[in-house]
């Protein structure tokens, strides 16, 4: 591995954005895996035009994306997917098992669709969580870095504490980022090096106040290195 770090996470869709990037309600993150040299996309935001703009700002081509993981099928996370796979039908698509048939019927025939039930390593040191939640089935992404597990969530509808419990099967949690929704069990975040809530998180101010030394603000255009 040439790079000293394991992963780069680039926020390509969020409610807020750095100058030059476009904002919109939703979430999307590029993961550059330095173990495999592959580029993955976790969620696609609410629509393709803003996603494409932000990818371009990072000098990332749609054709370079190897795999797409959809946390859940709400439009603010899957809204850019159809345009994405139309441009690049070689993409591998991962999503909650209970949504596999529903999404497979909408995809171009060349797109390989994988339904996730349990923790699954989809490539070197990158795992999908098990499917959690009943009303809103959801999966998250776990990056296994040398210093611990990095959790990336879409909205954490099943409860961030439940996602964290699942991640602990792989090792100590190093970082949590993404949408936390209404998560309020802030004590569960103690001991985590980096906490970066965005998108739908309703208790961002409380998290920042309780854990100011671990809190990191992220938005479209942000890059985190692990």
Coordinates of C-alpha atoms in Angstrom, one line a residue:
X1 CA 0.0 0.0 0.0
X2 CA 1.6 3.2 -1.2
X3 CA -0.3 5.6 1.0
X4 CA 0.2 5.9 4.7
X5 CA -3.6 6.3 5.2
X6 CA -6.1 3.6 4.5
X7 CA -9.2 5.5 3.2
X8 CA -10.2 8.9 2.0
X9 CA -13.9 9.9 2.5
X10 CA -15.1 12.7 0.4
X11 CA -18.6 14.2 1.1
X12 CA -20.3 14.7 -2.3
X13 CA -23.8 15.4 -1.2
X14 CA -25.2 17.1 1.9
X15 CA -27.6 19.8 3.1
X16 CA -24.7 22.2 3.5
X17 CA -21.7 22.8 1.2
X18 CA -18.3 24.4 1.1
X19 CA -17.7 27.2 -1.4
X20 CA -17.7 25.9 -5.0
X21 CA -19.8 22.8 -4.1
X22 CA -23.5 22.5 -4.3
X23 CA -25.8 21.6 -1.4
X24 CA -29.1 19.7 -1.3
X25 CA -31.2 17.7 1.1
X26 CA -29.6 14.3 1.2
X27 CA -26.3 12.5 1.7
X28 CA -23.6 10.9 -0.4
X29 CA -19.9 10.0 0.3
X30 CA -17.1 8.8 -1.9
X31 CA -14.7 6.3 -0.4
X32 CA -11.3 5.9 -1.9
X33 CA -10.0 2.6 -0.7
X34 CA -6.2 2.6 -0.7
X35 CA -6.1 -1.2 0.0
X36 CA -7.8 -2.0 -3.4
X37 CA -7.4 1.4 -5.2
X38 CA -11.1 1.3 -5.9
X39 CA -13.6 4.2 -5.6
X40 CA -16.9 3.5 -4.0
X41 CA -20.0 5.7 -3.5
X42 CA -22.2 5.4 -0.4
X43 CA -25.6 7.0 -1.3
X44 CA -26.3 9.3 -4.2
X45 CA -28.1 12.3 -2.7
X46 CA -31.4 13.6 -3.9
X47 CA -30.5 14.1 -7.6
X48 CA -27.8 13.6 -10.1
X49 CA -27.0 17.2 -11.3
X50 CA -25.7 18.3 -7.9
X51 CA -24.0 14.9 -7.3
X52 CA -22.3 15.2 -10.7
X53 CA -21.1 18.7 -10.0
X54 CA -19.6 17.8 -6.7
X55 CA -17.9 14.7 -8.1
X56 CA -16.4 16.9 -10.8
X57 CA -15.1 19.3 -8.2
X58 CA -13.2 16.3 -6.7
X59 CA -12.0 15.3 -10.2
X60 CA -13.9 12.0 -10.0
X61 CA -15.6 10.6 -13.1
X62 CA -18.8 8.5 -12.8
X63 CA -17.0 5.8 -14.9
X64 CA -14.4 5.5 -12.2
X65 CA -16.9 4.4 -9.5
X66 CA -16.7 0.6 -8.9
X67 CA -19.4 0.1 -6.4
X68 CA -22.4 1.9 -5.0
X69 CA -23.9 1.2 -1.6
X70 CA -27.4 2.5 -1.0
X71 CA -28.2 2.8 2.7
X72 CA -32.0 2.9 2.2
X73 CA -34.3 3.7 -0.7
X74 CA -35.5 7.2 0.3
X75 CA -35.0 9.6 -2.5
X76 CA -32.6 11.8 -0.7
X77 CA -30.2 8.9 -0.6
X78 CA -31.1 7.1 -3.9
X79 CA -32.2 10.0 -6.1
X80 CA -29.1 10.1 -8.2
X81 CA -28.8 6.4 -8.7
X82 CA -30.7 5.9 -12.0
X83 CA -28.7 8.5 -13.8
X84 CA -25.5 7.1 -12.3
X85 CA -26.1 3.5 -13.5
X86 CA -27.3 4.7 -16.9
X87 CA -23.9 6.3 -17.4
X88 CA -21.9 3.5 -15.8
X89 CA -23.9 0.2 -16.0
X90 CA -20.8 -1.7 -14.8
X91 CA -21.4 -0.5 -11.3
X92 CA -22.0 -3.1 -8.6
X93 CA -24.9 -2.1 -6.4
X94 CA -25.3 -3.1 -2.7
X95 CA -28.4 -2.5 -0.6
X96 CA -30.6 -4.0 2.1
X97 CA -31.6 -7.6 1.2
X98 CA -35.3 -6.8 1.7
X99 CA -35.1 -4.2 -1.1
X100 CA -33.1 -6.2 -3.6
X101 CA -35.9 -7.4 -5.8
X102 CA -37.6 -4.0 -5.8
X103 CA -34.4 -2.3 -6.9
X104 CA -33.3 -5.0 -9.3
X105 CA -36.4 -4.5 -11.4
X106 CA -35.5 -0.9 -11.9
X107 CA -31.8 -1.4 -12.9
X108 CA -30.3 -1.8 -16.3
X109 CA -29.6 -5.5 -16.9
X110 CA -25.9 -5.1 -16.7
X111 CA -25.9 -3.8 -13.2
X112 CA -25.1 -6.5 -10.6
X113 CA -27.3 -6.1 -7.5
X114 CA -26.4 -7.6 -4.2
X115 CA -28.7 -7.8 -1.2
X116 CA -27.1 -7.6 2.2
X117 CA -28.5 -9.5 5.2
X118 CA -25.5 -9.8 7.5
X119 CA -22.1 -8.1 7.9
X120 CA -20.4 -8.6 4.5
X121 CA -17.0 -7.7 3.3
X122 CA -17.6 -6.2 -0.2
X123 CA -13.9 -5.6 -0.8
X124 CA -10.6 -5.3 1.0
X125 CA -11.4 -3.9 4.5
X126 CA -14.8 -2.4 3.6
X127 CA -17.9 -4.0 5.0
X128 CA -21.7 -3.5 4.7
X129 CA -23.5 -3.7 8.0
X130 CA -26.2 -6.2 8.5
X131 CA -29.7 -5.1 7.5
X132 CA -31.3 -3.3 10.4
X133 CA -34.7 -1.8 10.9
X134 CA -38.2 -3.1 9.8
X135 CA -40.2 0.0 8.8
X136 CA -37.2 1.5 7.0
X137 CA -34.6 -1.2 6.3
X138 CA -31.1 0.3 6.2
X139 CA -27.5 -0.7 5.9
X140 CA -24.4 1.3 6.9
X141 CA -20.8 1.1 5.8
X142 CA -17.8 0.0 8.0
X143 CA -14.3 0.8 7.0
X144 CA -11.7 -1.3 8.8
X145 CA -8.7 1.0 9.2
X146 CA -5.5 0.2 11.1
X147 CA -6.7 2.4 14.0
X148 CA -10.2 1.1 14.2
X149 CA -13.6 1.0 12.5
X150 CA -15.0 4.0 10.7
X151 CA -18.8 3.9 10.5
X152 CA -20.6 5.8 7.7
X153 CA -24.4 6.1 8.1
X154 CA -27.1 7.3 5.8
X155 CA -29.8 8.3 8.2
X156 CA -29.4 5.8 11.0
X157 CA -33.1 5.1 11.1
X158 CA -32.6 1.8 13.0
X159 CA -30.8 3.7 15.8
X160 CA -27.1 4.7 15.7
X161 CA -26.5 2.7 18.9
X162 CA -27.7 -0.4 17.1
X163 CA -25.4 0.3 14.1
X164 CA -22.5 0.8 16.5
X165 CA -23.2 -2.4 18.2
X166 CA -23.1 -4.2 14.9
X167 CA -19.8 -2.5 14.0
X168 CA -18.2 -3.6 17.2
X169 CA -18.1 -7.2 15.8
X170 CA -15.3 -6.0 13.6
X171 CA -13.3 -4.1 16.3
X172 CA -13.1 -0.9 18.2
X173 CA -15.0 2.1 16.7
X174 CA -12.7 4.9 15.6
X175 CA -15.1 7.3 13.9
X176 CA -18.8 7.8 13.1
X177 CA -20.0 10.1 10.3
X178 CA -23.2 10.7 8.3
X179 CA -26.8 11.2 9.2
X180 CA -27.7 10.4 12.8
X181 CA -31.4 11.3 12.6
X182 CA -32.9 11.7 16.1
X183 CA -30.1 9.9 18.0
X184 CA -29.9 11.2 21.6
X185 CA -27.9 8.6 23.5
X186 CA -24.8 10.8 23.4
X187 CA -23.0 8.8 26.1
X188 CA -22.6 6.0 23.5
X189 CA -20.3 8.3 21.5
X190 CA -17.8 8.7 24.4
X191 CA -14.4 7.2 23.6
X192 CA -14.8 7.6 19.8
X193 CA -12.0 9.7 18.2
X194 CA -14.0 11.5 15.5
X195 CA -17.7 12.2 15.4
X196 CA -19.0 14.0 12.3
X197 CA -22.8 14.3 12.1
X198 CA -24.5 15.8 9.1
X199 CA -27.6 15.7 6.8
X200 CA -30.6 14.7 9.0
X201 CA -29.0 14.8 12.4
X202 CA -31.3 16.7 14.8
X203 CA -28.9 16.9 17.8
X204 CA -25.8 18.3 16.2
X205 CA -25.5 21.2 18.7
X206 CA -25.8 18.8 21.7
X207 CA -23.1 16.5 20.3
X208 CA -20.8 19.4 19.7
X209 CA -21.3 20.7 23.2
X210 CA -20.8 17.3 24.9
X211 CA -17.8 16.2 22.8
X212 CA -16.2 19.3 21.5
X213 CA -12.7 17.8 21.1
X214 CA -14.1 14.9 19.0
X215 CA -16.7 16.8 16.9
X216 CA -15.9 17.5 13.3
X217 CA -18.2 19.6 11.0
X218 CA -18.6 18.1 7.6
X219 CA -20.5 19.2 4.5
X220 CA -20.3 18.7 0.7
X221 CA -16.7 19.3 -0.2
X222 CA -15.2 18.0 3.0
X223 CA -12.5 15.3 3.0
X224 CA -11.7 13.0 5.9
X225 CA -8.6 10.8 5.9
X226 CA -8.4 7.6 7.9

